[in-house]
């Protein structure tokens, strides 16, 4: 018996949806591998993220389209974190038993909506299914980007004592909605690194306190953060402890970066990018928080740990 | 309290294990993205596969090391299917609640064992955890390869009427063990495409009947398969229906390819690659099986469907 909605049929449907530029993507959905032309770049950057129903999104409270959007946007945020230009992505899914073509199409719509914000094509994927009805949706997006050409990829390990620490946008309270609808800071990252030299950068996924600690550890430096300077998101201002929310909530998907004070002056003068100076990098390898009353206390990495 | 085994610690452990050539991989494990130099190639090929406990492997019957090996080997098999040269991979995992650093290290050992067969480096990954104790391990490997330089990537859609259909190795009975221990046909694919021009190729993952149907559908052709010619695996010869096992079991991870009869003669004369001629491509768009007694019957795609 021929099934009306089998794997080959849904693969053909996806292939028909994609209107890819054949010069950039000579081989797309439906073969053993997809192909991306990346010349004149000599290297590619690669990121992979697995998002799980119940951990990164909750299908009892959001749509499949939103989950797909978030999965693709999270990878785009990694491209931003390196100040690189997104090229293409593939997506593998582990489907719950009840899922079929309709659910896949919803998910696909969200993936594509995010990708198209920055011309990032979905060029392939893999569809598998759990064998047990207690198992939930897993979405894995892997994305390629290329260096921008005007600035090398920005790593986490380049922060220097004396650097200013900046963030884009606002922090905290992401679970109130932003984590499903954020626009990855791809454009901002490219503008910032076109204007100035950035020493270290990452996107804030596990909370400022934890992610700043990663930059400090990898760079062999410390940091002082001014609590009064933190741009607290409106959603976090009504929290029991807005400061803790801004430091530890995570999933802000904002850029956290460090640069020389003169570079920071130049960037601030541009006024086109929403950045806030929140502190400075120190030679002493510890993290300090200046409380709003000016008292210094240790800043502990209290963000999200996946293990 | 500082946890002894948190995400950052395990990431550092993985980073310390990898002895990557910094010229080929300027950025490795531990940043927002990993970087691979691919010049002088102007394009990359990309494949992603999600393997689920209970579907693709069964942790009650195999080790985490074996599951890791299979996940990486399945992607290497896709590189072989395109006759491309594996470069690097990233791996994202969705861990069951009870898993920690020990389990991750076992899994990593298997991934690396497969990758090193063909110089394919594991350059990055993502670790996430389920929030419910009924959920099982998901492993997603995404791999990059580059064209070989002596033959374009071999697609599924190039089969021509009159082509000979060949397979490498033997078919059927993979569940008896081969699916966990196979050596992907990367070397054979490169040797075959160095010797002759191949019109269409893929690796047999869902069963010869289903995968040959894919080549026929995408190429707009049909096929005649000689049952008596099929190289049935020893493990399948004791099955109730060895012929059905060879046609439909799947996970053979052998190469299925079509080429001109003269090219096939040349290849067979080399005797260095274990290939078997199993039939021919026809202009009439249907698949026929010549039974061992010579009677022609329709060949239905009865392999594995993931949906």
JSON list of C-alpha atoms in Angstrom, two decimals, chain A residues 78-262:
[
{"chain": "A", "resi": 78, "resn": "UNK", "atom": "CA", "xyz": [25.51, 32.27, 17.37]},
{"chain": "A", "resi": 79, "resn": "UNK", "atom": "CA", "xyz": [26.41, 33.68, 13.95]},
{"chain": "A", "resi": 80, "resn": "UNK", "atom": "CA", "xyz": [25.94, 37.15, 15.46]},
{"chain": "A", "resi": 81, "resn": "UNK", "atom": "CA", "xyz": [28.10, 36.19, 18.43]},
{"chain": "A", "resi": 82, "resn": "UNK", "atom": "CA", "xyz": [31.02, 35.58, 16.03]},
{"chain": "A", "resi": 83, "resn": "UNK", "atom": "CA", "xyz": [30.13, 38.66, 13.92]},
{"chain": "A", "resi": 84, "resn": "UNK", "atom": "CA", "xyz": [29.81, 36.32, 10.93]},
{"chain": "A", "resi": 85, "resn": "UNK", "atom": "CA", "xyz": [27.40, 36.24, 7.99]},
{"chain": "A", "resi": 86, "resn": "UNK", "atom": "CA", "xyz": [24.82, 33.41, 8.05]},
{"chain": "A", "resi": 87, "resn": "UNK", "atom": "CA", "xyz": [24.79, 31.28, 4.89]},
{"chain": "A", "resi": 88, "resn": "UNK", "atom": "CA", "xyz": [22.61, 28.21, 5.34]},
{"chain": "A", "resi": 89, "resn": "UNK", "atom": "CA", "xyz": [21.28, 25.68, 7.82]},
{"chain": "A", "resi": 90, "resn": "UNK", "atom": "CA", "xyz": [20.09, 22.12, 8.07]},
{"chain": "A", "resi": 91, "resn": "UNK", "atom": "CA", "xyz": [17.51, 20.88, 10.57]},
{"chain": "A", "resi": 92, "resn": "UNK", "atom": "CA", "xyz": [17.06, 17.40, 12.03]},
{"chain": "A", "resi": 93, "resn": "UNK", "atom": "CA", "xyz": [13.97, 16.54, 14.05]},
{"chain": "A", "resi": 94, "resn": "UNK", "atom": "CA", "xyz": [13.00, 13.73, 16.39]},
{"chain": "A", "resi": 95, "resn": "UNK", "atom": "CA", "xyz": [9.20, 13.69, 16.17]},
{"chain": "A", "resi": 96, "resn": "UNK", "atom": "CA", "xyz": [6.75, 12.50, 18.83]},
{"chain": "A", "resi": 97, "resn": "UNK", "atom": "CA", "xyz": [4.65, 9.53, 17.69]},
{"chain": "A", "resi": 98, "resn": "UNK", "atom": "CA", "xyz": [1.54, 11.52, 16.82]},
{"chain": "A", "resi": 99, "resn": "UNK", "atom": "CA", "xyz": [3.28, 13.97, 14.50]},
{"chain": "A", "resi": 100, "resn": "UNK", "atom": "CA", "xyz": [2.87, 13.95, 10.72]},
{"chain": "A", "resi": 101, "resn": "UNK", "atom": "CA", "xyz": [3.11, 16.21, 7.71]},
{"chain": "A", "resi": 102, "resn": "UNK", "atom": "CA", "xyz": [0.94, 18.99, 9.18]},
{"chain": "A", "resi": 103, "resn": "UNK", "atom": "CA", "xyz": [3.16, 19.39, 12.22]},
{"chain": "A", "resi": 104, "resn": "UNK", "atom": "CA", "xyz": [6.28, 19.31, 10.07]},
{"chain": "A", "resi": 105, "resn": "UNK", "atom": "CA", "xyz": [4.91, 22.05, 7.85]},
{"chain": "A", "resi": 106, "resn": "UNK", "atom": "CA", "xyz": [4.20, 24.29, 10.87]},
{"chain": "A", "resi": 107, "resn": "UNK", "atom": "CA", "xyz": [7.67, 23.75, 12.23]},
{"chain": "A", "resi": 108, "resn": "UNK", "atom": "CA", "xyz": [9.16, 24.42, 8.80]},
{"chain": "A", "resi": 109, "resn": "UNK", "atom": "CA", "xyz": [7.26, 27.71, 8.52]},
{"chain": "A", "resi": 110, "resn": "UNK", "atom": "CA", "xyz": [8.90, 28.94, 11.73]},
{"chain": "A", "resi": 111, "resn": "UNK", "atom": "CA", "xyz": [12.38, 27.83, 10.71]},
{"chain": "A", "resi": 112, "resn": "UNK", "atom": "CA", "xyz": [12.05, 29.58, 7.37]},
{"chain": "A", "resi": 113, "resn": "UNK", "atom": "CA", "xyz": [10.59, 32.76, 8.90]},
{"chain": "A", "resi": 114, "resn": "UNK", "atom": "CA", "xyz": [13.68, 33.18, 11.07]},
{"chain": "A", "resi": 115, "resn": "UNK", "atom": "CA", "xyz": [16.14, 32.22, 8.35]},
{"chain": "A", "resi": 116, "resn": "UNK", "atom": "CA", "xyz": [14.73, 34.69, 5.86]},
{"chain": "A", "resi": 117, "resn": "UNK", "atom": "CA", "xyz": [15.38, 37.60, 8.24]},
{"chain": "A", "resi": 118, "resn": "UNK", "atom": "CA", "xyz": [19.03, 37.25, 7.26]},
{"chain": "A", "resi": 119, "resn": "UNK", "atom": "CA", "xyz": [18.98, 35.40, 3.94]},
{"chain": "A", "resi": 120, "resn": "UNK", "atom": "CA", "xyz": [19.89, 32.12, 5.60]},
{"chain": "A", "resi": 121, "resn": "UNK", "atom": "CA", "xyz": [18.51, 29.21, 3.57]},
{"chain": "A", "resi": 122, "resn": "UNK", "atom": "CA", "xyz": [17.31, 25.90, 5.01]},
{"chain": "A", "resi": 123, "resn": "UNK", "atom": "CA", "xyz": [19.06, 23.54, 2.59]},
{"chain": "A", "resi": 124, "resn": "UNK", "atom": "CA", "xyz": [18.44, 20.11, 4.07]},
{"chain": "A", "resi": 125, "resn": "UNK", "atom": "CA", "xyz": [17.40, 18.06, 7.06]},
{"chain": "A", "resi": 126, "resn": "UNK", "atom": "CA", "xyz": [16.50, 14.74, 8.56]},
{"chain": "A", "resi": 127, "resn": "UNK", "atom": "CA", "xyz": [13.18, 13.45, 9.89]},
{"chain": "A", "resi": 128, "resn": "UNK", "atom": "CA", "xyz": [13.03, 10.71, 12.50]},
{"chain": "A", "resi": 129, "resn": "UNK", "atom": "CA", "xyz": [10.37, 9.54, 14.91]},
{"chain": "A", "resi": 130, "resn": "UNK", "atom": "CA", "xyz": [10.33, 8.32, 18.48]},
{"chain": "A", "resi": 131, "resn": "UNK", "atom": "CA", "xyz": [8.90, 4.84, 19.11]},
{"chain": "A", "resi": 132, "resn": "UNK", "atom": "CA", "xyz": [7.32, 5.60, 22.47]},
{"chain": "A", "resi": 133, "resn": "UNK", "atom": "CA", "xyz": [4.44, 7.95, 23.22]},
{"chain": "A", "resi": 134, "resn": "UNK", "atom": "CA", "xyz": [6.15, 9.55, 26.24]},
{"chain": "A", "resi": 135, "resn": "UNK", "atom": "CA", "xyz": [8.90, 11.08, 24.11]},
{"chain": "A", "resi": 136, "resn": "UNK", "atom": "CA", "xyz": [8.82, 14.66, 22.96]},
{"chain": "A", "resi": 137, "resn": "UNK", "atom": "CA", "xyz": [9.98, 16.84, 20.10]},
{"chain": "A", "resi": 138, "resn": "UNK", "atom": "CA", "xyz": [13.72, 17.42, 19.62]},
{"chain": "A", "resi": 139, "resn": "UNK", "atom": "CA", "xyz": [14.85, 19.99, 17.03]},
{"chain": "A", "resi": 140, "resn": "UNK", "atom": "CA", "xyz": [18.49, 20.28, 16.01]},
{"chain": "A", "resi": 141, "resn": "UNK", "atom": "CA", "xyz": [19.55, 23.17, 13.77]},
{"chain": "A", "resi": 142, "resn": "UNK", "atom": "CA", "xyz": [23.10, 23.32, 12.42]},
{"chain": "A", "resi": 143, "resn": "UNK", "atom": "CA", "xyz": [24.12, 26.52, 10.68]},
{"chain": "A", "resi": 144, "resn": "UNK", "atom": "CA", "xyz": [27.02, 27.67, 8.52]},
{"chain": "A", "resi": 145, "resn": "UNK", "atom": "CA", "xyz": [28.29, 31.21, 8.33]},
{"chain": "A", "resi": 146, "resn": "UNK", "atom": "CA", "xyz": [31.32, 32.91, 6.81]},
{"chain": "A", "resi": 147, "resn": "UNK", "atom": "CA", "xyz": [33.61, 35.64, 8.19]},
{"chain": "A", "resi": 148, "resn": "UNK", "atom": "CA", "xyz": [32.33, 39.11, 7.37]},
{"chain": "A", "resi": 149, "resn": "UNK", "atom": "CA", "xyz": [35.43, 40.19, 5.45]},
{"chain": "A", "resi": 150, "resn": "UNK", "atom": "CA", "xyz": [35.88, 43.36, 7.49]},
{"chain": "A", "resi": 151, "resn": "UNK", "atom": "CA", "xyz": [36.60, 41.83, 10.91]},
{"chain": "A", "resi": 152, "resn": "UNK", "atom": "CA", "xyz": [37.86, 38.37, 11.94]},
{"chain": "A", "resi": 153, "resn": "UNK", "atom": "CA", "xyz": [35.36, 36.10, 13.73]},
{"chain": "A", "resi": 154, "resn": "UNK", "atom": "CA", "xyz": [35.12, 37.37, 17.31]},
{"chain": "A", "resi": 155, "resn": "UNK", "atom": "CA", "xyz": [36.02, 34.76, 19.88]},
{"chain": "A", "resi": 156, "resn": "UNK", "atom": "CA", "xyz": [35.35, 34.55, 23.61]},
{"chain": "A", "resi": 157, "resn": "UNK", "atom": "CA", "xyz": [39.02, 34.49, 24.55]},
{"chain": "A", "resi": 158, "resn": "UNK", "atom": "CA", "xyz": [40.19, 37.95, 23.49]},
{"chain": "A", "resi": 159, "resn": "UNK", "atom": "CA", "xyz": [39.06, 40.21, 26.37]},
{"chain": "A", "resi": 160, "resn": "UNK", "atom": "CA", "xyz": [41.84, 42.45, 27.74]},
{"chain": "A", "resi": 161, "resn": "UNK", "atom": "CA", "xyz": [42.22, 44.21, 31.10]},
{"chain": "A", "resi": 162, "resn": "UNK", "atom": "CA", "xyz": [40.94, 47.76, 30.68]},
{"chain": "A", "resi": 163, "resn": "UNK", "atom": "CA", "xyz": [38.28, 46.79, 28.11]},
{"chain": "A", "resi": 164, "resn": "UNK", "atom": "CA", "xyz": [34.79, 48.19, 28.46]},
{"chain": "A", "resi": 165, "resn": "UNK", "atom": "CA", "xyz": [32.04, 45.55, 28.74]},
{"chain": "A", "resi": 166, "resn": "UNK", "atom": "CA", "xyz": [28.91, 46.25, 26.69]},
{"chain": "A", "resi": 167, "resn": "UNK", "atom": "CA", "xyz": [25.61, 44.57, 25.94]},
{"chain": "A", "resi": 168, "resn": "UNK", "atom": "CA", "xyz": [23.00, 45.18, 23.28]},
{"chain": "A", "resi": 169, "resn": "UNK", "atom": "CA", "xyz": [19.32, 45.60, 24.18]},
{"chain": "A", "resi": 170, "resn": "UNK", "atom": "CA", "xyz": [17.93, 44.67, 27.58]},
{"chain": "A", "resi": 171, "resn": "UNK", "atom": "CA", "xyz": [18.37, 41.76, 29.99]},
{"chain": "A", "resi": 172, "resn": "UNK", "atom": "CA", "xyz": [16.15, 39.47, 32.06]},
{"chain": "A", "resi": 173, "resn": "UNK", "atom": "CA", "xyz": [12.60, 38.20, 31.93]},
{"chain": "A", "resi": 174, "resn": "UNK", "atom": "CA", "xyz": [13.03, 36.47, 28.59]},
{"chain": "A", "resi": 175, "resn": "UNK", "atom": "CA", "xyz": [10.62, 33.66, 29.53]},
{"chain": "A", "resi": 176, "resn": "UNK", "atom": "CA", "xyz": [7.77, 36.22, 29.44]},
{"chain": "A", "resi": 177, "resn": "UNK", "atom": "CA", "xyz": [7.94, 35.96, 25.66]},
{"chain": "A", "resi": 178, "resn": "UNK", "atom": "CA", "xyz": [11.16, 37.33, 24.22]},
{"chain": "A", "resi": 179, "resn": "UNK", "atom": "CA", "xyz": [12.79, 33.90, 24.07]},
{"chain": "A", "resi": 180, "resn": "UNK", "atom": "CA", "xyz": [10.29, 32.88, 21.38]},
{"chain": "A", "resi": 181, "resn": "UNK", "atom": "CA", "xyz": [10.23, 36.08, 19.36]},
{"chain": "A", "resi": 182, "resn": "UNK", "atom": "CA", "xyz": [13.65, 37.76, 19.60]},
{"chain": "A", "resi": 183, "resn": "UNK", "atom": "CA", "xyz": [15.37, 39.06, 16.50]},
{"chain": "A", "resi": 184, "resn": "UNK", "atom": "CA", "xyz": [18.95, 37.74, 16.55]},
{"chain": "A", "resi": 185, "resn": "UNK", "atom": "CA", "xyz": [21.53, 40.54, 16.67]},
{"chain": "A", "resi": 186, "resn": "UNK", "atom": "CA", "xyz": [23.11, 39.59, 13.34]},
{"chain": "A", "resi": 187, "resn": "UNK", "atom": "CA", "xyz": [22.81, 43.07, 11.86]},
{"chain": "A", "resi": 188, "resn": "UNK", "atom": "CA", "xyz": [24.08, 44.78, 15.01]},
{"chain": "A", "resi": 189, "resn": "UNK", "atom": "CA", "xyz": [27.08, 42.45, 15.27]},
{"chain": "A", "resi": 190, "resn": "UNK", "atom": "CA", "xyz": [28.08, 43.23, 11.69]},
{"chain": "A", "resi": 191, "resn": "UNK", "atom": "CA", "xyz": [27.61, 46.97, 12.20]},
{"chain": "A", "resi": 192, "resn": "UNK", "atom": "CA", "xyz": [29.58, 47.01, 15.44]},
{"chain": "A", "resi": 193, "resn": "UNK", "atom": "CA", "xyz": [32.50, 45.09, 13.93]},
{"chain": "A", "resi": 194, "resn": "UNK", "atom": "CA", "xyz": [32.45, 47.25, 10.84]},
{"chain": "A", "resi": 195, "resn": "UNK", "atom": "CA", "xyz": [32.80, 50.37, 13.03]},
{"chain": "A", "resi": 196, "resn": "UNK", "atom": "CA", "xyz": [35.34, 49.16, 15.62]},
{"chain": "A", "resi": 197, "resn": "UNK", "atom": "CA", "xyz": [37.63, 46.32, 16.63]},
{"chain": "A", "resi": 198, "resn": "UNK", "atom": "CA", "xyz": [35.94, 44.02, 19.19]},
{"chain": "A", "resi": 199, "resn": "UNK", "atom": "CA", "xyz": [38.14, 41.91, 21.51]},
{"chain": "A", "resi": 200, "resn": "UNK", "atom": "CA", "xyz": [35.66, 39.28, 22.74]},
{"chain": "A", "resi": 201, "resn": "UNK", "atom": "CA", "xyz": [32.00, 38.61, 22.09]},
{"chain": "A", "resi": 202, "resn": "UNK", "atom": "CA", "xyz": [29.28, 36.02, 22.70]},
{"chain": "A", "resi": 203, "resn": "UNK", "atom": "CA", "xyz": [25.51, 35.94, 22.81]},
{"chain": "A", "resi": 204, "resn": "UNK", "atom": "CA", "xyz": [23.85, 35.76, 26.22]},
{"chain": "A", "resi": 205, "resn": "UNK", "atom": "CA", "xyz": [22.03, 32.43, 26.36]},
{"chain": "A", "resi": 206, "resn": "UNK", "atom": "CA", "xyz": [22.64, 31.14, 29.88]},
{"chain": "A", "resi": 207, "resn": "UNK", "atom": "CA", "xyz": [22.55, 34.49, 31.74]},
{"chain": "A", "resi": 208, "resn": "UNK", "atom": "CA", "xyz": [24.95, 37.44, 31.90]},
{"chain": "A", "resi": 209, "resn": "UNK", "atom": "CA", "xyz": [26.67, 36.17, 35.08]},
{"chain": "A", "resi": 210, "resn": "UNK", "atom": "CA", "xyz": [27.43, 32.76, 33.57]},
{"chain": "A", "resi": 211, "resn": "UNK", "atom": "CA", "xyz": [28.30, 33.98, 30.09]},
{"chain": "A", "resi": 212, "resn": "UNK", "atom": "CA", "xyz": [30.54, 36.83, 31.29]},
{"chain": "A", "resi": 213, "resn": "UNK", "atom": "CA", "xyz": [32.31, 34.23, 33.44]},
{"chain": "A", "resi": 214, "resn": "UNK", "atom": "CA", "xyz": [32.98, 32.23, 30.25]},
{"chain": "A", "resi": 215, "resn": "UNK", "atom": "CA", "xyz": [34.61, 35.25, 28.60]},
{"chain": "A", "resi": 216, "resn": "UNK", "atom": "CA", "xyz": [36.67, 35.90, 31.74]},
{"chain": "A", "resi": 217, "resn": "UNK", "atom": "CA", "xyz": [37.78, 32.27, 32.10]},
{"chain": "A", "resi": 218, "resn": "UNK", "atom": "CA", "xyz": [38.69, 31.91, 28.44]},
{"chain": "A", "resi": 219, "resn": "UNK", "atom": "CA", "xyz": [40.45, 35.27, 28.32]},
{"chain": "A", "resi": 220, "resn": "UNK", "atom": "CA", "xyz": [42.28, 34.86, 31.63]},
{"chain": "A", "resi": 221, "resn": "UNK", "atom": "CA", "xyz": [40.83, 38.08, 33.06]},
{"chain": "A", "resi": 222, "resn": "UNK", "atom": "CA", "xyz": [38.25, 39.30, 35.56]},
{"chain": "A", "resi": 223, "resn": "UNK", "atom": "CA", "xyz": [35.40, 41.82, 35.45]},
{"chain": "A", "resi": 224, "resn": "UNK", "atom": "CA", "xyz": [33.61, 44.50, 37.41]},
{"chain": "A", "resi": 225, "resn": "UNK", "atom": "CA", "xyz": [29.91, 44.93, 36.59]},
{"chain": "A", "resi": 226, "resn": "UNK", "atom": "CA", "xyz": [27.95, 48.03, 37.64]},
{"chain": "A", "resi": 227, "resn": "UNK", "atom": "CA", "xyz": [24.49, 46.87, 38.78]},
{"chain": "A", "resi": 228, "resn": "UNK", "atom": "CA", "xyz": [23.07, 50.36, 38.34]},
{"chain": "A", "resi": 229, "resn": "UNK", "atom": "CA", "xyz": [24.09, 50.33, 34.69]},
{"chain": "A", "resi": 230, "resn": "UNK", "atom": "CA", "xyz": [22.38, 47.08, 33.71]},
{"chain": "A", "resi": 231, "resn": "UNK", "atom": "CA", "xyz": [19.61, 47.61, 31.13]},
{"chain": "A", "resi": 232, "resn": "UNK", "atom": "CA", "xyz": [16.83, 45.64, 32.82]},
{"chain": "A", "resi": 233, "resn": "UNK", "atom": "CA", "xyz": [14.06, 44.48, 30.50]},
{"chain": "A", "resi": 234, "resn": "UNK", "atom": "CA", "xyz": [10.54, 45.74, 31.26]},
{"chain": "A", "resi": 235, "resn": "UNK", "atom": "CA", "xyz": [9.43, 42.14, 31.81]},
{"chain": "A", "resi": 236, "resn": "UNK", "atom": "CA", "xyz": [12.08, 41.73, 34.54]},
{"chain": "A", "resi": 237, "resn": "UNK", "atom": "CA", "xyz": [11.40, 45.00, 36.35]},
{"chain": "A", "resi": 238, "resn": "UNK", "atom": "CA", "xyz": [8.32, 43.49, 38.00]},
{"chain": "A", "resi": 239, "resn": "UNK", "atom": "CA", "xyz": [10.22, 40.39, 39.12]},
{"chain": "A", "resi": 240, "resn": "UNK", "atom": "CA", "xyz": [10.90, 39.77, 42.84]},
{"chain": "A", "resi": 241, "resn": "UNK", "atom": "CA", "xyz": [14.55, 40.57, 42.20]},
{"chain": "A", "resi": 242, "resn": "UNK", "atom": "CA", "xyz": [14.97, 42.47, 38.92]},
{"chain": "A", "resi": 243, "resn": "UNK", "atom": "CA", "xyz": [18.76, 42.59, 39.31]},
{"chain": "A", "resi": 244, "resn": "UNK", "atom": "CA", "xyz": [19.00, 38.82, 39.74]},
{"chain": "A", "resi": 245, "resn": "UNK", "atom": "CA", "xyz": [16.70, 38.41, 36.72]},
{"chain": "A", "resi": 246, "resn": "UNK", "atom": "CA", "xyz": [18.96, 40.59, 34.56]},
{"chain": "A", "resi": 247, "resn": "UNK", "atom": "CA", "xyz": [22.06, 38.71, 35.71]},
{"chain": "A", "resi": 248, "resn": "UNK", "atom": "CA", "xyz": [20.84, 35.13, 35.66]},
{"chain": "A", "resi": 249, "resn": "UNK", "atom": "CA", "xyz": [17.61, 34.54, 33.72]},
{"chain": "A", "resi": 250, "resn": "UNK", "atom": "CA", "xyz": [19.33, 33.77, 30.41]},
{"chain": "A", "resi": 251, "resn": "UNK", "atom": "CA", "xyz": [17.96, 33.39, 26.89]},
{"chain": "A", "resi": 252, "resn": "UNK", "atom": "CA", "xyz": [18.37, 37.14, 26.39]},
{"chain": "A", "resi": 253, "resn": "UNK", "atom": "CA", "xyz": [20.02, 36.47, 23.01]},
{"chain": "A", "resi": 254, "resn": "UNK", "atom": "CA", "xyz": [21.73, 39.83, 23.33]},
{"chain": "A", "resi": 255, "resn": "UNK", "atom": "CA", "xyz": [25.39, 40.43, 22.48]},
{"chain": "A", "resi": 256, "resn": "UNK", "atom": "CA", "xyz": [27.92, 40.65, 25.30]},
{"chain": "A", "resi": 257, "resn": "UNK", "atom": "CA", "xyz": [31.22, 42.12, 24.12]},
{"chain": "A", "resi": 258, "resn": "UNK", "atom": "CA", "xyz": [34.38, 43.85, 25.25]},
{"chain": "A", "resi": 259, "resn": "UNK", "atom": "CA", "xyz": [36.47, 46.47, 23.49]},
{"chain": "A", "resi": 260, "resn": "UNK", "atom": "CA", "xyz": [39.00, 49.21, 24.16]},
{"chain": "A", "resi": 261, "resn": "UNK", "atom": "CA", "xyz": [37.58, 52.38, 25.82]},
{"chain": "A", "resi": 262, "resn": "UNK", "atom": "CA", "xyz": [38.42, 54.51, 22.75]}
]
